[in-house]
mmCIF file of C-alpha atoms in Angstrom:
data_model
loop_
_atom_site.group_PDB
_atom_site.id
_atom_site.type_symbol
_atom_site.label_atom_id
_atom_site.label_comp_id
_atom_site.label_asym_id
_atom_site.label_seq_id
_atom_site.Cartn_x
_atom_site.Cartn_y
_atom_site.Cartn_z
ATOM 1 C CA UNK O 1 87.450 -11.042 136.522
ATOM 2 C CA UNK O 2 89.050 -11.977 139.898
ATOM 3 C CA UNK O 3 86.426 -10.236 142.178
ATOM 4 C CA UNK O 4 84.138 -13.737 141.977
ATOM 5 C CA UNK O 5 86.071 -15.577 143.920
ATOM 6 C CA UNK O 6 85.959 -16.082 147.318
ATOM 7 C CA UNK O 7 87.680 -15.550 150.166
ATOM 8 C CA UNK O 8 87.953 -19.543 150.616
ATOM 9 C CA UNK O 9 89.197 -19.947 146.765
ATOM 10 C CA UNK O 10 91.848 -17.091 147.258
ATOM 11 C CA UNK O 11 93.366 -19.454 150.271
ATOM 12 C CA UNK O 12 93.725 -22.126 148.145
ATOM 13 C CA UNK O 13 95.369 -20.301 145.235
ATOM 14 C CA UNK O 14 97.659 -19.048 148.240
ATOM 15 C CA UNK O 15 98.484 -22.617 149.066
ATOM 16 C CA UNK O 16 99.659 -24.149 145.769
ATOM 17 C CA UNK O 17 101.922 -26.499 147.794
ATOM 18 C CA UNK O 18 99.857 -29.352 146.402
ATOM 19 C CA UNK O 19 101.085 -28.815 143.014
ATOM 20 C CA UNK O 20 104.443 -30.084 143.827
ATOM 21 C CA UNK O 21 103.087 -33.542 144.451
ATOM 22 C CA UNK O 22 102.673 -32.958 140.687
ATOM 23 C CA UNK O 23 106.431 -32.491 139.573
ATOM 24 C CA UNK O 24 106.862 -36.374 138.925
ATOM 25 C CA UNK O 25 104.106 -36.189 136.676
ATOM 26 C CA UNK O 26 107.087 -33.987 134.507
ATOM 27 C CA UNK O 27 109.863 -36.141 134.430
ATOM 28 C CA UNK O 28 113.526 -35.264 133.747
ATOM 29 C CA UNK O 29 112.442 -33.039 130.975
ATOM 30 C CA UNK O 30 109.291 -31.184 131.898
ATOM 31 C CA UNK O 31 107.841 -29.413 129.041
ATOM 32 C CA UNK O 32 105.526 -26.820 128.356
ATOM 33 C CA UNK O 33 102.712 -29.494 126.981
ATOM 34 C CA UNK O 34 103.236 -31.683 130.167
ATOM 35 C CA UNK O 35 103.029 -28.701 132.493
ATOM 36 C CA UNK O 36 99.494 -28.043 130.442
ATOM 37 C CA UNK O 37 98.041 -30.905 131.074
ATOM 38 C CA UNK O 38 98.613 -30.833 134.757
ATOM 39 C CA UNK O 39 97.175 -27.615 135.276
ATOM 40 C CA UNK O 40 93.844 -28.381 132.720
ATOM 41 C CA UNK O 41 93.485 -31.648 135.206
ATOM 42 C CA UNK O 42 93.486 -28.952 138.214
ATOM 43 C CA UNK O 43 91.293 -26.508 136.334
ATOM 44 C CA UNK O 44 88.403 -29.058 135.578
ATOM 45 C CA UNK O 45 88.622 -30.344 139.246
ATOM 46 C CA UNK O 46 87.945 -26.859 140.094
ATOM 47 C CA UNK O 47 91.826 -26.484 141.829
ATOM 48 C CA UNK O 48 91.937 -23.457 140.139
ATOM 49 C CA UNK O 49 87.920 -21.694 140.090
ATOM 50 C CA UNK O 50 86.957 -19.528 136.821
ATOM 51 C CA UNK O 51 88.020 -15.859 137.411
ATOM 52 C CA UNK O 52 90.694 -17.256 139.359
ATOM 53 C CA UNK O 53 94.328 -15.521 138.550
ATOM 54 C CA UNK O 54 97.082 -17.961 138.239
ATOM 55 C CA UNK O 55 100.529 -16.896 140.001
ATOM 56 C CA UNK O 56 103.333 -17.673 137.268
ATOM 57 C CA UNK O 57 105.653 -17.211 140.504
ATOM 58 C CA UNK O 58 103.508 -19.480 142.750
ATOM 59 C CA UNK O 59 102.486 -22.213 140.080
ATOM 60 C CA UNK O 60 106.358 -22.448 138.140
ATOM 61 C CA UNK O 61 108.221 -22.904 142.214
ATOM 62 C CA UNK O 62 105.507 -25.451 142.881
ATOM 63 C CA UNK O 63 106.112 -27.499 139.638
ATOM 64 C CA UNK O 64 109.416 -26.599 139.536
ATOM 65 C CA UNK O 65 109.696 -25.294 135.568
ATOM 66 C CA UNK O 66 110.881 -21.790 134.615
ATOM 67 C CA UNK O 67 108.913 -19.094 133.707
ATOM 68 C CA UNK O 68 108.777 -19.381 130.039
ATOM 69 C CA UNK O 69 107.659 -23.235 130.179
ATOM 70 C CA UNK O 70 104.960 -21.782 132.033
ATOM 71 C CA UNK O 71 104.037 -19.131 129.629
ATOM 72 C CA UNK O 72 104.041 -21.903 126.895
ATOM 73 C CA UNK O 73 101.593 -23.656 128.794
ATOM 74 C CA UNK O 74 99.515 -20.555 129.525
ATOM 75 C CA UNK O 75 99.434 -19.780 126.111
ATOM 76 C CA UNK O 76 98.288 -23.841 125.259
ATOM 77 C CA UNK O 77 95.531 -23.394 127.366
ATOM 78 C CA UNK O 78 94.389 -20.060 126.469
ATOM 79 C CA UNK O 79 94.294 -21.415 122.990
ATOM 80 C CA UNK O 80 91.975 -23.968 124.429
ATOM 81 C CA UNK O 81 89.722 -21.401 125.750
ATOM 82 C CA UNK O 82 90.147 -22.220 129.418
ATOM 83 C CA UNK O 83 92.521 -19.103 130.520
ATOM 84 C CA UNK O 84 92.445 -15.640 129.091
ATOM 85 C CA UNK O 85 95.210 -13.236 128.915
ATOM 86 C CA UNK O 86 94.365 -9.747 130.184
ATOM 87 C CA UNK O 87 97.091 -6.875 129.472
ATOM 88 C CA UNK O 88 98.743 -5.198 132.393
ATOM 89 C CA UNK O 89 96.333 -8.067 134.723
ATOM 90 C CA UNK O 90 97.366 -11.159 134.214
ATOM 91 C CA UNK O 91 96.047 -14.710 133.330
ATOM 92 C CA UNK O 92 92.994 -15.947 134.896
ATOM 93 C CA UNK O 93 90.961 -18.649 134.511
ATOM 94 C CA UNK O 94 88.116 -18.164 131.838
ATOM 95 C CA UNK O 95 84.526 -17.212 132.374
ATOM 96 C CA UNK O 96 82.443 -19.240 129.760
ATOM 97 C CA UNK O 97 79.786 -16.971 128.339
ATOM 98 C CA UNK O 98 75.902 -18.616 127.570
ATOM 99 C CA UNK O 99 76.977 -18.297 124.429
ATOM 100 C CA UNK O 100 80.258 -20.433 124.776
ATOM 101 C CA UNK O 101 78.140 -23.244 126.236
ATOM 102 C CA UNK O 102 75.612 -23.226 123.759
ATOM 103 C CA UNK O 103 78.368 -23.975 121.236
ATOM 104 C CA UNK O 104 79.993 -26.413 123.555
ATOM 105 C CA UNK O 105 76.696 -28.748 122.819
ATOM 106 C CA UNK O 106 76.542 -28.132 119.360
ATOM 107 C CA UNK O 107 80.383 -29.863 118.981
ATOM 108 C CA UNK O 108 79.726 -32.770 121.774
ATOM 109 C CA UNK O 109 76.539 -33.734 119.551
ATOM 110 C CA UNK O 110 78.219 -33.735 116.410
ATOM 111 C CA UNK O 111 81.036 -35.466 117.934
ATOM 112 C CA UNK O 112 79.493 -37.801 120.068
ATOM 113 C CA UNK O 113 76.938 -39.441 118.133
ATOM 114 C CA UNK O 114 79.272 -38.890 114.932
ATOM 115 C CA UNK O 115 81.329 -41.642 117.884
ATOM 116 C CA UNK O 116 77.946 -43.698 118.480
ATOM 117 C CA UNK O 117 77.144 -43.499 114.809
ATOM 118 C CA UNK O 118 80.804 -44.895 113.848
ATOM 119 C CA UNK O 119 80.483 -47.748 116.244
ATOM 120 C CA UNK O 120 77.471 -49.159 114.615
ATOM 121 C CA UNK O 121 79.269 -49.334 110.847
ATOM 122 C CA UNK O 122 82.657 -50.455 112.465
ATOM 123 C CA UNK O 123 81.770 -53.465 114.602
ATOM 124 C CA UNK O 124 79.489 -55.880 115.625
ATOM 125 C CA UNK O 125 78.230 -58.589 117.893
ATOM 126 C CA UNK O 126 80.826 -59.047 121.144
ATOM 127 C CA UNK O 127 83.358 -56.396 119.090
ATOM 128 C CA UNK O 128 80.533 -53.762 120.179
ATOM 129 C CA UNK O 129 80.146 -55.621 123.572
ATOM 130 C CA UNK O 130 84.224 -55.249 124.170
ATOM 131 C CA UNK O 131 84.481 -51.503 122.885
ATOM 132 C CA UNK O 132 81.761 -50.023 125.606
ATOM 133 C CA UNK O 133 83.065 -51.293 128.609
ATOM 134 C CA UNK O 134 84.750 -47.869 129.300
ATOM 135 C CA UNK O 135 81.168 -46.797 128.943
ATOM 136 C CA UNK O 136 79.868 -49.174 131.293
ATOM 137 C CA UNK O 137 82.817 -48.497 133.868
ATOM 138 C CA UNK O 138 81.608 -44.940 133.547
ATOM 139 C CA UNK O 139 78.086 -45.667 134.217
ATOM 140 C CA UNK O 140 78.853 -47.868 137.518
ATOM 141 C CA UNK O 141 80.849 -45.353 139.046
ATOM 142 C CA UNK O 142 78.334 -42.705 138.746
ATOM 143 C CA UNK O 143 75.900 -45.254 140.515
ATOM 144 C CA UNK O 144 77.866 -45.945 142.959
ATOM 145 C CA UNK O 145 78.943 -42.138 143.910
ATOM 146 C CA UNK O 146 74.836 -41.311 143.889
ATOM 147 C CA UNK O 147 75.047 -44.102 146.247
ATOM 148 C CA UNK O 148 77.487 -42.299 148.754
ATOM 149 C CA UNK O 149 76.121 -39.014 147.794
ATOM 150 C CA UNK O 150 79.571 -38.018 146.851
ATOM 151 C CA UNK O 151 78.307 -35.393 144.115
ATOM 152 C CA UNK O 152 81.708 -34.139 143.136
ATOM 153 C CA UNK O 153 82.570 -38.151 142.182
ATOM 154 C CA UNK O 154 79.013 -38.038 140.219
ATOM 155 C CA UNK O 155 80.156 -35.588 138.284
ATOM 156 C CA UNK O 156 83.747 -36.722 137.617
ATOM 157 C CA UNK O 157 82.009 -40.211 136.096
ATOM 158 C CA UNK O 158 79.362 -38.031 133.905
ATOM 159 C CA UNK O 159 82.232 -36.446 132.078
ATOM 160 C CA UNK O 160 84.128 -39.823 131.924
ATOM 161 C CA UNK O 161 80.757 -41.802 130.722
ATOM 162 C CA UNK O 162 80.607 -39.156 127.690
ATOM 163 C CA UNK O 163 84.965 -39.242 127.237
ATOM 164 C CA UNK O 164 84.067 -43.345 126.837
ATOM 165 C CA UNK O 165 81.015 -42.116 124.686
ATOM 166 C CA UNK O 166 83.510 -40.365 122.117
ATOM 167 C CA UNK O 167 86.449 -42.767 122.593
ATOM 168 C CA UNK O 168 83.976 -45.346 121.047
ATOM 169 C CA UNK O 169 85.306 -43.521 117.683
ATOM 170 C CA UNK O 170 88.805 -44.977 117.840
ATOM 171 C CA UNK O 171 90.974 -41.831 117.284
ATOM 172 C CA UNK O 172 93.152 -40.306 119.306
ATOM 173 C CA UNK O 173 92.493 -36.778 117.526
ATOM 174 C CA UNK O 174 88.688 -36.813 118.290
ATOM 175 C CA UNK O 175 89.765 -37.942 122.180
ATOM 176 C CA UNK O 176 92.097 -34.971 122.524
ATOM 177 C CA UNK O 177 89.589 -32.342 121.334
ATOM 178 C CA UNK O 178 87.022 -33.410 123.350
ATOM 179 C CA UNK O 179 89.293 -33.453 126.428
ATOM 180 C CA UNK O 180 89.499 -29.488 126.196
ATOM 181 C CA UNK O 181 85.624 -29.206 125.742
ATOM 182 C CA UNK O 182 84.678 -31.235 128.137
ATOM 183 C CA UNK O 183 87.250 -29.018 130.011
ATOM 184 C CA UNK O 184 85.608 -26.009 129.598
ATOM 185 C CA UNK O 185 82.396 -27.432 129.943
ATOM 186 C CA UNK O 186 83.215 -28.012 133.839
ATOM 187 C CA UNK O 187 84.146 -24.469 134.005
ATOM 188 C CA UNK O 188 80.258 -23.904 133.780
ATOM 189 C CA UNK O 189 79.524 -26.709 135.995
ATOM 190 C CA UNK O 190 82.264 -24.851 139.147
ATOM 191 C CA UNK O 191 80.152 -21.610 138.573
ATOM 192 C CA UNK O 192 76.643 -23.329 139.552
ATOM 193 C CA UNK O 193 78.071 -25.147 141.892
ATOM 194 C CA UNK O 194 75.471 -27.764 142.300
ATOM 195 C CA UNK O 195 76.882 -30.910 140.621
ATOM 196 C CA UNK O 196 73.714 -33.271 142.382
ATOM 197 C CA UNK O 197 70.820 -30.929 140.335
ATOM 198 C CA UNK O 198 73.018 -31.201 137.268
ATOM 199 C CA UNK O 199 73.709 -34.644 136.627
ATOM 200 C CA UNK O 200 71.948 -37.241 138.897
ATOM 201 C CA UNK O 201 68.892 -36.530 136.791
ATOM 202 C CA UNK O 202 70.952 -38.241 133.841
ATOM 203 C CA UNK O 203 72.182 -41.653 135.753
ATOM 204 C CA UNK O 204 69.141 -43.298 134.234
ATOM 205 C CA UNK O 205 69.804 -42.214 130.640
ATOM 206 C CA UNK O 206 73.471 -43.097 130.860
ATOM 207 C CA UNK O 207 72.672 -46.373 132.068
ATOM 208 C CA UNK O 208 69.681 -46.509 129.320
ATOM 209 C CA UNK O 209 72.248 -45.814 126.584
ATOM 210 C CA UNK O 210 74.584 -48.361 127.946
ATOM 211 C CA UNK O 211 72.001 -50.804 127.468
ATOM 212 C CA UNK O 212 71.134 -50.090 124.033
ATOM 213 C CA UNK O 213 74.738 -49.750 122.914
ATOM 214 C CA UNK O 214 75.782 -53.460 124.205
ATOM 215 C CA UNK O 215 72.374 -54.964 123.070
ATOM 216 C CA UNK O 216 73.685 -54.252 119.439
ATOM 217 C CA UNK O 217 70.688 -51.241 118.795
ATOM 218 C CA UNK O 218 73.220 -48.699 117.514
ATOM 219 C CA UNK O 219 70.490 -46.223 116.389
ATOM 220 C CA UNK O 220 68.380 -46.317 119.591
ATOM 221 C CA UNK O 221 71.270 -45.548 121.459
ATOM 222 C CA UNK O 222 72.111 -42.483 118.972
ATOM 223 C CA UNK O 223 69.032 -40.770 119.313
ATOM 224 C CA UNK O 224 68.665 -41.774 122.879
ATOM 225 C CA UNK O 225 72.077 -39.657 123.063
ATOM 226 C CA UNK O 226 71.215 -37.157 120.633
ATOM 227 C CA UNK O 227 67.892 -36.359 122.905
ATOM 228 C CA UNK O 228 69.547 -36.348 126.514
ATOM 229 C CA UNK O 229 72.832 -33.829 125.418
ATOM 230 C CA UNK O 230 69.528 -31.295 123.894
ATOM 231 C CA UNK O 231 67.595 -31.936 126.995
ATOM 232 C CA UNK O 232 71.123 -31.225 129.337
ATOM 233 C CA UNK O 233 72.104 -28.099 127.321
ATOM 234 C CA UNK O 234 68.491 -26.347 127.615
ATOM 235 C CA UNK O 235 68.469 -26.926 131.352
ATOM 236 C CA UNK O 236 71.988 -25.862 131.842
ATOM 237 C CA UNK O 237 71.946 -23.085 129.743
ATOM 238 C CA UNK O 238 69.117 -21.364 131.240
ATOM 239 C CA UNK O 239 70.246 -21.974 134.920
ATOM 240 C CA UNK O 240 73.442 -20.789 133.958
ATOM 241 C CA UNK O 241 72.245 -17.505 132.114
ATOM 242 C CA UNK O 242 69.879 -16.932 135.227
ATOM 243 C CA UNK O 243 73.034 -17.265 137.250
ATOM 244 C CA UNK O 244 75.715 -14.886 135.315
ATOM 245 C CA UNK O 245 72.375 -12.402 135.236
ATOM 246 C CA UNK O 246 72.728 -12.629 139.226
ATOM 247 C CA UNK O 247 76.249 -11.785 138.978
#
């Protein structure tokens, strides 16, 4: 599982030093969900590469929690797919199969134009206006990092322009699950390695959708949606099974 990662990754497991600007984040009473969502953050910013093997020694002195806290939140996140327990190995970060990331798609486009969908029964006029401006923050930052060619930043605001797509439903529930797929989704995208190919194609249809959502046209901007996430997950997919097939 481990033997993917390189030489560079391994140093920065070593050096897990930057985790302990992360202890605030716990308060007082650091707990076993609060110590989870640190280390998801890390894994979807790539912190922490899939195959990786987390260090329960290394990770629980840097955060400063005790070893069963830690287990808690390995076992959180394992739940959520993004680490795998492996007897007499260890945990390690998970290795999404095609298959994993073919179902990945299927839930974000039930759930995000279920969101879209929602928005267009729920509200209307400058209430629809008001409720996509985390969409249109979304959309403006991915501009703007194309702009600098910061690709890393491009793909930070793709996953935050669809996180604004979903939040669009109003529940808290819906935000939370799609937090972990999304997760795991960027599992896929820190294997290919190549965030520019991946999403600067899609600028133009996240600003497209933007457009259709604040002009009121609900149902454009659902099957505008419904089209790009089938259009992502066939290109992805296949570069991504061409890739594990390279080992």
């Amino acid at each position: 599982m481990a033997g993917g990662v390189t030489r560079n990754d391994r140093r920065r497991l070593a050096e897990v030093s930057g985790l302990e600007a992360d202890r605030a984040l716990l308060g007082r009473a650091g707990t076993a969900e609060r110590v989870a969502d640190i280390l998801r953050d890390r894994i979807a910013e790539g912190y922490f590469p899939p195959g990786a093997r987390l260090s329960e020694e290394s990770i629980g002195g840097a955060l400063g929690v005790s070893r069963n806290t830690l287990r808690e939140a390995f076992r959180l996140l394992t739940h959520e797919r993004l680490l795998v327990h492996e007897l007499n190995r260890g945990v390690f970060v998970r290795m999404v199969t095609v298959e994993d990331l073919d179902d990945i798609y299927r839930v974000r486009t039930l759930v995000e134009c279920a969101a879209v969908r929602r928005l267009g029964s729920g509200l209307q006029g400058g209430d629809v206006a008001g409720a996509v401006d985390g969409v249109a923050a979304a959309v403006e930052a991915g501009e703007a990092a194309s702009a600098d060619r910061s690709w890393q930043d491009l793909a930070t605001a793709n996953i935050r322009f669809h996180q604004a797509i979903v939040a669009l439903a109003g529940s808290p529930r819906t935000d939370e699950l799609m937090r972990g797929v999304l997760a795991e989704l960027r599992l896929v995208f820190h294997v290919m390695d190549d965030p520019r190919r991946f999403h600067a194609p899609y600028l133009t249809r996240n600003r497209q959708i933007l457009e259709s959502l604040q002009a009121g046209k609900v149902t454009e901007a659902e099957e505008l949606l419904a089209s790009y996430l089938e259009d992502s997950r066939s290109q992805l997919s296949g570069a991504y099974a061409q890739r594990i097939a390279e080992g």
